[in-house]
XYZ file of C-alpha atoms in Angstrom:
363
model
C -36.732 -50.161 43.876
C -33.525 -51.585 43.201
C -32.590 -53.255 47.369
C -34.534 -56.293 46.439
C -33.198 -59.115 48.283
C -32.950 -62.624 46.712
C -32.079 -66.230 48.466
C -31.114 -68.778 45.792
C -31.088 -72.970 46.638
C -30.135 -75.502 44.747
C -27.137 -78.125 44.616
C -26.027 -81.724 44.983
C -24.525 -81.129 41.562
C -22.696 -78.921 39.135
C -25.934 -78.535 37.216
C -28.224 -77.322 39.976
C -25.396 -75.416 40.992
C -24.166 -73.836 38.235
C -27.921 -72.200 36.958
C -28.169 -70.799 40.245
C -25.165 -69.061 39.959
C -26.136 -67.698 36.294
C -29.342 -66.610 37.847
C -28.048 -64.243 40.508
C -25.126 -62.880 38.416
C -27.840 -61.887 35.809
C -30.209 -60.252 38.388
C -26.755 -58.876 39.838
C -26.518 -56.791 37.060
C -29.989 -55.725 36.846
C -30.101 -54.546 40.335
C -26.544 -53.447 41.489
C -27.769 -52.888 44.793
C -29.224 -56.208 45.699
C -28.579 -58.867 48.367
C -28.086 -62.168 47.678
C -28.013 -65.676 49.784
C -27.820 -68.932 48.691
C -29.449 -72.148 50.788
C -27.245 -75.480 50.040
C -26.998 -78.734 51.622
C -24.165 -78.973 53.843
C -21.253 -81.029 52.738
C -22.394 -80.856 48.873
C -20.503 -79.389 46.519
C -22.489 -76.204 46.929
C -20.968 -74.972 49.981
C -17.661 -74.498 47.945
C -18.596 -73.212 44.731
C -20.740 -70.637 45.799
C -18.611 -68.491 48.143
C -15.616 -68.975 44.807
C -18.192 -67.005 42.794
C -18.644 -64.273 45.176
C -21.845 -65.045 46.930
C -22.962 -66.359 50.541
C -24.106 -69.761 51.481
C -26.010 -71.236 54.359
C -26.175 -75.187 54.643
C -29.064 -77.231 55.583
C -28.664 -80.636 57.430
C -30.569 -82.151 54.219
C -30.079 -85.184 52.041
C -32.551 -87.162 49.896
C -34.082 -90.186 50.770
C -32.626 -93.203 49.350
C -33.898 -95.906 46.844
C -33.044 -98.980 49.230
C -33.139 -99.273 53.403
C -30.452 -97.286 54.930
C -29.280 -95.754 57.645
C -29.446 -92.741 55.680
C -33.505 -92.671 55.445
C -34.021 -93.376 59.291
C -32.304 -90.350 59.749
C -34.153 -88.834 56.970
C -37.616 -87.274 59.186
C -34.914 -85.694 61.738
C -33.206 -83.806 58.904
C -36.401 -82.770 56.980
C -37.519 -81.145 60.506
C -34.325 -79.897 61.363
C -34.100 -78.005 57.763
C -37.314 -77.076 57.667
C -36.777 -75.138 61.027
C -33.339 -73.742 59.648
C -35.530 -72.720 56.223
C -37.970 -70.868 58.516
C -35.342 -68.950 60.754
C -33.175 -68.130 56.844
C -36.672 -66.703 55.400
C -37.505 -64.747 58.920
C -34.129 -62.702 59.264
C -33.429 -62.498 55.845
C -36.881 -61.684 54.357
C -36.421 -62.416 50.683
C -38.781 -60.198 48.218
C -38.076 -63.859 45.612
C -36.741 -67.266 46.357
C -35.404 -69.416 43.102
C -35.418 -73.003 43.475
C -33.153 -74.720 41.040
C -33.751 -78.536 42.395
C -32.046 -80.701 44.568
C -32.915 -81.293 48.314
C -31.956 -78.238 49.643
C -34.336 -76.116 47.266
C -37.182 -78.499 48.804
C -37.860 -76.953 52.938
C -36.714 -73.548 51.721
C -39.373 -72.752 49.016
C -41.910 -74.640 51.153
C -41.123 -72.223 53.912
C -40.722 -68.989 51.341
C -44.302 -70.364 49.265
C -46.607 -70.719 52.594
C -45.645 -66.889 53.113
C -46.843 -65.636 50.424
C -43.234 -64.866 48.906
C -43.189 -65.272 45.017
C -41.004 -68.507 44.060
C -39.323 -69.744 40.758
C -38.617 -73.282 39.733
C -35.791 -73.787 37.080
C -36.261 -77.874 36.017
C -32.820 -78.087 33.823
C -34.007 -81.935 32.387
C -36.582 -83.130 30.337
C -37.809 -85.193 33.349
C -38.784 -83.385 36.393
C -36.705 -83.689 39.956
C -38.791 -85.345 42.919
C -37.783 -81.837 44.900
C -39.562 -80.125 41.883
C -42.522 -81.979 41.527
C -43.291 -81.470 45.317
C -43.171 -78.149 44.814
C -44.668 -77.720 41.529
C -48.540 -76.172 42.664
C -46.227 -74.284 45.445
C -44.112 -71.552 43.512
C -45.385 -68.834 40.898
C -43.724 -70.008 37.933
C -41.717 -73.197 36.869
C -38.875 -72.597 33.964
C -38.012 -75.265 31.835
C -35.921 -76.089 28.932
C -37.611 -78.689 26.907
C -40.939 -79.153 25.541
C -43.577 -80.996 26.937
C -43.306 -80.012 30.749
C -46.795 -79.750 31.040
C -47.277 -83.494 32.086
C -45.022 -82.769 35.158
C -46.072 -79.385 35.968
C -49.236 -77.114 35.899
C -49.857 -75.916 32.447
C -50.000 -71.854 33.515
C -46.845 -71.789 35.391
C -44.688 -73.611 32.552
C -42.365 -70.810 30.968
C -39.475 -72.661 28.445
C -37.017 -70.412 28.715
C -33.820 -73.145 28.460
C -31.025 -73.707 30.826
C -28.551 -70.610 31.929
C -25.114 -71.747 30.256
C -21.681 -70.095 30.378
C -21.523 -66.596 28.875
C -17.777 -67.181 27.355
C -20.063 -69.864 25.012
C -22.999 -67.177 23.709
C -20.276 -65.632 22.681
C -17.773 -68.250 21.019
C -16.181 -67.042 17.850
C -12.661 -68.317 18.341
C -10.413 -69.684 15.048
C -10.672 -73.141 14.854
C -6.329 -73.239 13.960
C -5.860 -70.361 17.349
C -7.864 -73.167 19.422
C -6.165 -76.139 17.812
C -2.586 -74.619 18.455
C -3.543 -74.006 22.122
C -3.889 -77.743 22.418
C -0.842 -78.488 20.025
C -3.230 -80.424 17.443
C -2.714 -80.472 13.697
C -5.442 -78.528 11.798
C -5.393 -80.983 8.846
C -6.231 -83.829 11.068
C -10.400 -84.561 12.557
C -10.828 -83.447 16.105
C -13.134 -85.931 18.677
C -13.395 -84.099 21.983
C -14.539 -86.525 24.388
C -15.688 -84.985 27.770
C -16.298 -87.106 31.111
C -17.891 -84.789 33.336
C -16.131 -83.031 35.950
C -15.785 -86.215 38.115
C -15.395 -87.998 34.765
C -17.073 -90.952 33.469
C -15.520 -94.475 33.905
C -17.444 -96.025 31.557
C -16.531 -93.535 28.473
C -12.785 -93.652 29.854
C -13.107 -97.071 29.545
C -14.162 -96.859 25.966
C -11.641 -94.489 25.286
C -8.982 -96.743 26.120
C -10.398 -99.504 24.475
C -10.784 -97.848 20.903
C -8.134 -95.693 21.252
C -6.187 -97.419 18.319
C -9.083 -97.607 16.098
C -9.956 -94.022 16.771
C -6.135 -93.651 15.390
C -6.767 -96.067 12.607
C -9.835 -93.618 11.338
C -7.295 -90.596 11.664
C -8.638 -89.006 14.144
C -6.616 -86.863 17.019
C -8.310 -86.508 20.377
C -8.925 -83.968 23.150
C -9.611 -86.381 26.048
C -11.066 -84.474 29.506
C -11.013 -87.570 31.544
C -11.954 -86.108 34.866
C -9.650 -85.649 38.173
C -10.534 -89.386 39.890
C -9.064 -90.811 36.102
C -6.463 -89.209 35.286
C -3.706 -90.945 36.755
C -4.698 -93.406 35.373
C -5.123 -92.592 31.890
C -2.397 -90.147 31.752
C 0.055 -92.583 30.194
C -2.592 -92.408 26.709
C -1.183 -88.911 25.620
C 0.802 -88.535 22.672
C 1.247 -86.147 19.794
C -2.361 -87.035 18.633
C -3.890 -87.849 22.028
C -4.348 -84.812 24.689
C -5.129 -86.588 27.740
C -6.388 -83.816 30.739
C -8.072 -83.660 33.826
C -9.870 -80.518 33.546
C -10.543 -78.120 30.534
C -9.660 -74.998 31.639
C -10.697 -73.702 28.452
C -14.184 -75.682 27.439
C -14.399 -72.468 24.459
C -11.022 -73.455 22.956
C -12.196 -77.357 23.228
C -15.705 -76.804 21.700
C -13.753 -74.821 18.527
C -10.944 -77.538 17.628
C -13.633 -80.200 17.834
C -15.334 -81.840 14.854
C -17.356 -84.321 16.771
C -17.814 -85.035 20.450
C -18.701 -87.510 22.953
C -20.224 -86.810 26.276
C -22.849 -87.140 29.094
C -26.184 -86.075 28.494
C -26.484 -83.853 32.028
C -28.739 -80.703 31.358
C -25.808 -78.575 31.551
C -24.085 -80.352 28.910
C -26.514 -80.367 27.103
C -27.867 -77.119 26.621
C -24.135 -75.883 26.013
C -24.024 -78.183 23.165
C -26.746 -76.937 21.395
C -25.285 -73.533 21.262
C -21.981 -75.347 20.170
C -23.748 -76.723 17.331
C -21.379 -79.637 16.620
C -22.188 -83.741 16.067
C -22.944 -85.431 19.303
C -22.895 -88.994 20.483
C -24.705 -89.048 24.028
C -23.463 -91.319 26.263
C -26.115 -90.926 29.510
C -24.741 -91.961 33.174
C -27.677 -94.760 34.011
C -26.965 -93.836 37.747
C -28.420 -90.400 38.256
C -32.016 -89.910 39.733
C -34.736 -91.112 37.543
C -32.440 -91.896 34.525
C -32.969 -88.513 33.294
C -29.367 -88.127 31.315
C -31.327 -90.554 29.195
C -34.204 -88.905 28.624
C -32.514 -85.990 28.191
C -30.741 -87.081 25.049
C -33.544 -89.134 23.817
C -35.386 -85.659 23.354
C -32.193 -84.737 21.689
C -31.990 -87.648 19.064
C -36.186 -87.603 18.257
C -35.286 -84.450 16.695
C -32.291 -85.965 14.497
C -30.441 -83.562 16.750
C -28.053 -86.304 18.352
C -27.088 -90.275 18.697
C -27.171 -91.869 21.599
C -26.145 -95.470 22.768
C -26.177 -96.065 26.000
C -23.314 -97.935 28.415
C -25.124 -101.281 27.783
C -25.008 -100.850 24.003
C -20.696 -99.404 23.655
C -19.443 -103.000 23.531
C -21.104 -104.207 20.663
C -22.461 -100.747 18.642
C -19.923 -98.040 19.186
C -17.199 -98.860 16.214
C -20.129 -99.319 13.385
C -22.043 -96.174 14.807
C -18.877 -93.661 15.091
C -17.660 -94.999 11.745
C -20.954 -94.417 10.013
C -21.105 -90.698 11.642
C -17.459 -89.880 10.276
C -17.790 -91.065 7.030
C -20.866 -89.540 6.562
C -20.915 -84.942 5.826
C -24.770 -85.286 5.498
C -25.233 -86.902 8.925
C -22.676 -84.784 10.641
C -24.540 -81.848 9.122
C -27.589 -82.847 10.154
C -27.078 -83.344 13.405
C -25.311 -79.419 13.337
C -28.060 -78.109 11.925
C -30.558 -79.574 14.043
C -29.140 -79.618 17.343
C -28.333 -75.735 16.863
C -32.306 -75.006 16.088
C -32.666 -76.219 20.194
C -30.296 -73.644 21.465
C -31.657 -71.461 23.878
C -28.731 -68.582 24.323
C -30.907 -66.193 26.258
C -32.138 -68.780 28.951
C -30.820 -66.570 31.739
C -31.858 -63.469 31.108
C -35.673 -65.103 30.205
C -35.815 -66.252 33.350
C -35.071 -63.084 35.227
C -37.623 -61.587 33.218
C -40.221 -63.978 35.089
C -38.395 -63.168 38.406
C -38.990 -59.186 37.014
C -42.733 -59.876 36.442
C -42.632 -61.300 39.468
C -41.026 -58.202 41.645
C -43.521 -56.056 39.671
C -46.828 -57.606 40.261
C-alpha cells in the first residue's frame, strides 16, 4: 500500500526543522504516492521553511514554558488546551497511518493526541541530552531515534534505535577539489584554510573572537572563510580582504567544508553530525543559551572520544590563542581529531530511520 499518509512536527529551530524535512523527502521517495502534513508552532521559523521545501504546514498556538515568571507562562495552560484541541481536530480529518516527532513544542500535543489513538509514533532526539518535549513523550511513541550513545538513561531501553541525525544529501556525497572550492571563494591553495561558521543567526560571541584575533590568525598564515550570520554582517563586513572572506550566508556549505583545513563552530546537533561526515579538525564553541545546555554536551561527547576541542565562551579570552596554536602546529593532533571524528559519522541516518517508520507501517 503505497497512500500512506504521514503528519510530521517539529520546529523552534533549524535543527528540529531541518530532520523533519529529511524525513519526509526520504519516505517521499519510498512512497511516491503519499500525503504529507507538517504540525509547527505558529510564528516559528517552521511555518516558512516548510511550505519553501514543498510541503504543508499547520500552526499550533504553542510555545514552551519559560525558566523565570512571565507573562508568557500564565498564558501557557490556555495554549497547551488550545493546541491540544487543534492536535485532536489535525489527527481526526487527516488520519495519519505515522506521526514523527522531531522535538520542540509543537511535536508535544500532536503525538500525545496521535499516541492515545493507537497511531504508531517516532521520536528523532538530534542531541546527546534529551528535549523536555521528548522526555514527556518518551513511554508514549513506538520508537525513539537517536544519534549518540547512551540514550538509554533518558529513554526506555527497547525503543532506543541510534540511527544518527538526517544531514544534507549534497554532504554524503562531497567529493569536490579542494583548489575548484578554494577558487570559488578566491583563496590561495598554498595558504591554511579556518572556516569559521556562526550559525544561521550567527554567533556574537565567535564574531567577537573573530574580530579580536583576526591579526593573529594572519600572523599564523592563515586565510579565513568567515559565515558571520545575517544580524552580523554589517557589521563585520568591513573585515574582508584578499585573505579574509567575510559572508552572511554560505550558499555553498560543500564548497566551504572542502577549502577548509580546520573549523570553528557551534556544537548544535545539526552541525554536528555534518561535521563528522566532513571529517575535518574541530574547535566547538557551544551557545550556553539553548535549552538544557545541550550544545555543550553535545561536543563534550565529541571531545571524550579525541574526536574534537572544545572551550567554551567563558574560557576564549584567556585559552583560545595557546589552544588554536597548539592544534595548527601540530599534523598528529589535526589527524587525530580527522580520524576520529569521521569513525562517528552516521551518513545513512535518514534512511535508518524510515526503516523504523517501515517496520512500523508493516506491523
Amino acid at each position: 500500500m503505497g497512500n500512506y499518509r504521514f503528519i510530521l512536527s517539529g520546529g523552534g529551530t533549524g535543527g528540529h526543522i531541518y530532520p523533519a524535512i529529511a524525513i519526509a523527502n526520504e519516505l517521499k521517495k519510498r512512497y511516491p504516492d503519499a500525503k504529507f502534513l507538517f504540525v509547527g508552532a505558529k510564528d516559528r521559523m517552521e511555518m516558512e521553511k516548510v511550505p519553501k521545501a514543498g510541503y504543508e504546514i499547520e500552526g499550533l498556538w504553542i510555545t514552551g514554558l519559560q525558566r523565570k515568571l512571565t507573562l508568557k507562562n500564565i498564558l501557557f495552560p490556555l495554549k497547551l488546551i488550545s493546541s491540544m484541541l487543534r492536535a485532536r481536530k489535525i489527527v481526526s480529518r487527516f488520519k495519519p497511518h505515522a506521526v514523527v516527532g522531531t522535538g520542540g513544542f509543537a511535536s508535544g500535543p500532536l503525538l500525545r493526541v496521535a499516541s492515545g489513538r493507537g497511531i504508531p509514533c517516532v521520536l528523532q532526539e538530534q542531541n546527546s541530552y534529551a528535549g523536555i518535549t521528548n522526555k514527556l513523550l518518551k513511554d508514549r511513541v513506538a520508537k525513539i531515534c537517536v544519534a549518540y550513545d547512551g540514550m538509554e538513561r533518558f529513554f526506555p531501553k527497547d525503543k532506543v534505535v541510534k540511527t544518527g541525525n538526517p544531514v544534507r544529501g549534497d554532504l554524503v556525497e562531497m567529493k569536490q577539489e579542494r583548489n575548484e572550492a578554494l577558487q570559488y571563494f578566491g583563496l590561495d591553495p598554498e595558504k591554511p584554510t579556518l572556516l569559521v561558521l556562526g550559525g544561521s543567526l550567527g554567533a556574537r560571541k565567535i564574531n567577537q573572537l573573530i574580530q579580536k584575533e583576526l591579526d593573529y590568525l594572519k600572523e599564523l598564515g592563515l586565510q579565513l572563510i568567515w559565515q558571520c550570520g545575517k544580524g552580523y554582517f554589517e557589521q563585520y563586513k568591513k573585515y574582508a580582504s584578499k585573505d579574509v572572506k567575510v559572508l552572511d550566508f554560505l550558499n555553498r556549505m560543500d564548497h566551504a567544508y572542502t577549502a577548509a583545513n580546520m573549523i570553528i563552530s557551534r556544537a548544535g546537533a545539526g552541525s554536528v553530525s555534518e561535521l563528522c561526515i566532513v571529517g575535518k579538525p574541530v574547535l566547538f564553541i557551544p551557545s550556553p543559551n539553548v535549552a538544557e545546555d545541550h550544545q555543550t554536551k553535545n561536543a563534550e561527547a565529541l571531545v571524550a572520544e579525541n574526536a574534537a576541542l572544545m572551550l567554551k565562551e567563558s574560557q576564549l579570552e584567556n585559552e583560545f590563542e595557546t589552544v588554536f596554536a597548539k592544534l595548527l602546529a601540530s599534523n598528529e593532533q589535526q589527524e587525530a581529531l580527522s580520524n576520529n571524528i569521521k569513525k562517528l559519522a552516521l551518513p545513512d541516518a535518514t534512511k535508518h530511520i524510515v526503516d523504523e517508520i517501515e517496520k512500523l507501517l508493516n506491523k
